[in-house]
mmCIF file of C-alpha atoms in Angstrom:
data_model
loop_
_atom_site.group_PDB
_atom_site.id
_atom_site.type_symbol
_atom_site.label_atom_id
_atom_site.label_comp_id
_atom_site.label_asym_id
_atom_site.label_seq_id
_atom_site.Cartn_x
_atom_site.Cartn_y
_atom_site.Cartn_z
ATOM 1 C CA THR A 1 -34.832 22.187 8.136
ATOM 2 C CA ARG A 2 -34.939 26.197 7.676
ATOM 3 C CA SER A 3 -31.503 28.282 7.447
ATOM 4 C CA ASN A 4 -30.804 31.221 9.440
ATOM 5 C CA ASP A 5 -32.536 33.116 6.751
ATOM 6 C CA GLY A 6 -35.999 30.951 6.966
ATOM 7 C CA SER A 7 -35.486 29.391 3.468
ATOM 8 C CA ARG A 8 -35.876 25.824 3.441
ATOM 9 C CA VAL A 9 -32.863 23.762 3.257
ATOM 10 C CA LEU A 10 -32.704 20.293 2.231
ATOM 11 C CA GLY A 11 -32.350 17.620 4.724
ATOM 12 C CA ASP A 12 -28.932 15.795 4.667
ATOM 13 C CA VAL A 13 -30.447 13.034 2.694
ATOM 14 C CA TYR A 14 -30.239 14.911 -0.578
ATOM 15 C CA LYS A 15 -26.962 15.756 -0.008
ATOM 16 C CA ARG A 16 -25.316 12.122 0.301
ATOM 17 C CA GLN A 17 -23.206 11.658 -2.914
ATOM 18 C CA VAL A 18 -22.488 7.601 -2.195
ATOM 19 C CA LEU A 19 -25.476 5.114 -2.730
ATOM 20 C CA ILE A 20 -24.757 1.715 -1.405
ATOM 21 C CA VAL A 21 -27.130 -1.281 -3.287
ATOM 22 C CA ASP A 22 -27.089 -4.517 -1.534
ATOM 23 C CA ASP A 23 -29.379 -7.069 -0.536
ATOM 24 C CA GLU A 24 -27.581 -8.293 3.160
ATOM 25 C CA LEU A 25 -28.361 -5.257 5.648
ATOM 26 C CA LEU A 26 -25.280 -6.303 7.489
ATOM 27 C CA ILE A 27 -22.933 -5.361 4.033
ATOM 28 C CA ARG A 28 -25.072 -1.840 3.561
ATOM 29 C CA LYS A 29 -24.268 -0.860 7.372
ATOM 30 C CA SER A 30 -20.422 -2.009 7.246
ATOM 31 C CA ILE A 31 -20.164 -0.127 4.017
ATOM 32 C CA LYS A 32 -21.844 2.931 5.648
ATOM 33 C CA ASN A 33 -20.040 2.966 8.841
ATOM 34 C CA ILE A 34 -16.687 2.684 7.021
ATOM 35 C CA LEU A 35 -17.721 6.003 4.892
ATOM 36 C CA ARG A 36 -19.142 7.588 8.025
ATOM 37 C CA GLN A 37 -15.649 7.222 9.639
ATOM 38 C CA MET A 38 -14.264 9.210 6.199
ATOM 39 C CA ASN A 39 -17.172 11.587 7.165
ATOM 40 C CA ILE A 40 -19.306 10.531 4.090
ATOM 41 C CA LEU A 41 -22.814 10.235 4.068
ATOM 42 C CA ALA A 42 -24.395 7.220 2.682
ATOM 43 C CA GLU A 43 -27.900 6.164 1.339
ATOM 44 C CA GLU A 44 -28.757 2.405 1.287
ATOM 45 C CA ALA A 45 -31.036 0.763 -1.501
ATOM 46 C CA CYS A 46 -31.750 -2.918 -0.985
ATOM 47 C CA ASP A 47 -31.767 -3.803 -4.495
ATOM 48 C CA GLY A 48 -31.662 -2.637 -8.001
ATOM 49 C CA LEU A 49 -35.271 -1.195 -8.303
ATOM 50 C CA GLU A 50 -34.939 0.568 -5.270
ATOM 51 C CA ALA A 51 -31.687 1.604 -6.255
ATOM 52 C CA LEU A 52 -32.992 3.088 -9.744
ATOM 53 C CA THR A 53 -35.658 4.838 -7.992
ATOM 54 C CA LYS A 54 -33.541 6.814 -5.749
ATOM 55 C CA ILE A 55 -30.795 7.789 -8.543
ATOM 56 C CA GLU A 56 -33.904 8.561 -10.913
ATOM 57 C CA GLU A 57 -35.158 10.919 -8.157
ATOM 58 C CA ARG A 58 -31.984 12.448 -7.756
ATOM 59 C CA PHE A 59 -31.543 13.125 -11.200
ATOM 60 C CA GLU A 60 -34.880 14.682 -11.763
ATOM 61 C CA CYS A 61 -34.333 17.050 -8.712
ATOM 62 C CA PRO A 62 -32.499 19.784 -9.449
ATOM 63 C CA ASN A 63 -31.405 20.916 -5.934
ATOM 64 C CA CYS A 64 -30.326 17.608 -5.286
ATOM 65 C CA SER A 65 -26.854 16.642 -5.132
ATOM 66 C CA LYS A 66 -26.201 13.484 -7.578
ATOM 67 C CA PHE A 67 -24.709 9.965 -6.438
ATOM 68 C CA LEU A 68 -21.240 10.145 -7.054
ATOM 69 C CA ILE A 69 -20.553 6.443 -6.401
ATOM 70 C CA VAL A 70 -22.800 3.500 -5.833
ATOM 71 C CA PHE A 71 -21.470 0.420 -4.433
ATOM 72 C CA MET A 72 -23.519 -2.181 -6.226
ATOM 73 C CA ASP A 73 -23.837 -6.067 -5.454
ATOM 74 C CA LEU A 74 -24.612 -8.070 -8.015
ATOM 75 C CA MET A 75 -26.753 -10.992 -6.958
ATOM 76 C CA MET A 76 -30.005 -9.405 -5.331
ATOM 77 C CA PRO A 77 -33.530 -10.496 -5.583
ATOM 78 C CA ASN A 78 -36.006 -8.082 -7.934
ATOM 79 C CA MET A 79 -33.187 -7.076 -9.956
ATOM 80 C CA ASP A 80 -29.380 -7.688 -9.951
ATOM 81 C CA GLY A 81 -26.504 -5.474 -10.397
ATOM 82 C CA PHE A 82 -25.804 -6.063 -13.964
ATOM 83 C CA GLU A 83 -29.594 -5.551 -15.117
ATOM 84 C CA THR A 84 -29.303 -2.422 -12.479
ATOM 85 C CA CYS A 85 -26.402 -1.255 -14.628
ATOM 86 C CA SER A 86 -27.715 -1.919 -18.058
ATOM 87 C CA ASN A 87 -31.144 -0.354 -17.082
ATOM 88 C CA LEU A 88 -28.713 2.987 -15.735
ATOM 89 C CA LEU A 89 -27.023 2.932 -19.072
ATOM 90 C CA GLU A 90 -29.848 2.892 -20.835
ATOM 91 C CA MET A 91 -31.262 6.176 -18.953
ATOM 92 C CA PHE A 92 -28.324 8.259 -19.199
ATOM 93 C CA ASP A 93 -27.474 7.218 -22.730
ATOM 94 C CA SER A 94 -31.081 8.480 -23.660
ATOM 95 C CA VAL A 95 -30.397 12.276 -22.388
ATOM 96 C CA THR A 96 -28.752 14.745 -24.890
ATOM 97 C CA ASP A 97 -26.470 16.615 -24.049
ATOM 98 C CA LEU A 98 -25.607 15.542 -20.351
ATOM 99 C CA ASP A 99 -23.211 16.640 -18.065
ATOM 100 C CA GLN A 100 -21.161 13.749 -17.591
ATOM 101 C CA THR A 101 -20.819 14.880 -13.854
ATOM 102 C CA LEU A 102 -24.100 13.889 -13.033
ATOM 103 C CA ILE A 103 -23.550 10.125 -14.077
ATOM 104 C CA PRO A 104 -22.614 8.066 -11.106
ATOM 105 C CA ASN A 105 -19.626 5.753 -10.720
ATOM 106 C CA ILE A 106 -20.568 2.035 -9.980
ATOM 107 C CA ILE A 107 -18.452 -0.037 -8.083
ATOM 108 C CA ILE A 108 -19.122 -3.273 -8.167
ATOM 109 C CA CYS A 109 -18.844 -5.006 -4.713
ATOM 110 C CA SER A 110 -19.045 -8.859 -5.201
ATOM 111 C CA ALA A 111 -17.732 -12.631 -3.997
ATOM 112 C CA HIS A 112 -18.128 -13.525 -7.662
ATOM 113 C CA ASP A 113 -15.877 -14.542 -10.434
ATOM 114 C CA GLU A 114 -13.569 -11.494 -11.032
ATOM 115 C CA GLU A 115 -13.185 -12.236 -14.449
ATOM 116 C CA SER A 116 -16.926 -12.217 -15.513
ATOM 117 C CA ILE A 117 -16.654 -8.908 -13.556
ATOM 118 C CA ARG A 118 -13.758 -7.501 -15.164
ATOM 119 C CA ASN A 119 -15.508 -8.343 -18.525
ATOM 120 C CA SER A 120 -18.425 -6.144 -17.490
ATOM 121 C CA LEU A 121 -16.347 -3.337 -16.650
ATOM 122 C CA ASN A 122 -15.448 -2.862 -20.529
ATOM 123 C CA ARG A 123 -19.305 -3.253 -21.638
ATOM 124 C CA ASN A 124 -20.421 -0.897 -19.623
ATOM 125 C CA TYR A 125 -19.186 2.617 -18.769
ATOM 126 C CA LEU A 126 -20.665 3.472 -15.828
ATOM 127 C CA ILE A 127 -18.794 0.367 -13.958
ATOM 128 C CA LYS A 128 -15.509 1.802 -12.807
ATOM 129 C CA ASN A 129 -13.823 -0.659 -10.746
ATOM 130 C CA PHE A 130 -14.438 -3.477 -8.793
ATOM 131 C CA ILE A 131 -14.210 -4.801 -4.827
ATOM 132 C CA PRO A 132 -14.122 -8.242 -4.040
ATOM 133 C CA LYS A 133 -16.274 -9.158 -0.805
ATOM 134 C CA PRO A 134 -15.625 -9.102 2.131
ATOM 135 C CA VAL A 135 -15.169 -5.224 1.785
ATOM 136 C CA GLY A 136 -12.459 -3.569 3.942
ATOM 137 C CA LYS A 137 -11.901 -0.129 5.170
ATOM 138 C CA SER A 138 -8.768 0.278 2.906
ATOM 139 C CA LYS A 139 -10.333 -1.000 -0.229
ATOM 140 C CA ILE A 140 -13.052 1.510 0.321
ATOM 141 C CA GLU A 141 -10.732 4.250 1.252
ATOM 142 C CA LYS A 142 -9.058 3.582 -1.870
ATOM 143 C CA ILE A 143 -11.764 3.929 -3.812
ATOM 144 C CA ILE A 144 -13.068 7.043 -2.429
ATOM 145 C CA SER A 145 -9.751 8.654 -2.646
ATOM 146 C CA SER A 146 -9.711 7.934 -6.613
ATOM 147 C CA PHE A 147 -13.033 10.416 -6.820
ATOM 148 C CA ASN A 148 -13.998 14.013 -5.576
ATOM 149 C CA ILE A 149 -15.561 13.880 -2.508
#
């Protein structure tokens, strides 16, 4: 895409500030539709490995907006949500003098035991909140309103 002055403009995919990570396509599409109704673009990943790749690509791209919020499922193939969060924690902790606004806020979306998920909120500072599945519009709106998107 080109701007009026002819310079290259990053496509919409690089402006999206929300990442939805879930192995179930229907859940990703459902959350994405809710966000679209709120005029928020979102990108999708089907597992933790894909999520790590997308977050790292954004982190290393100086002209790309960073993910502000990541909606993360826990039970996924290849790499589950807990392992993904641990890897993200290691990745961001290894960067010295890191601007804290570059670090995404993880919102766990799961149908699993809420108590164990709440315990992980205390162990990983990236995990900011928990939404039990099924994820509804009011729950997402409440989370989004607490961030500056």
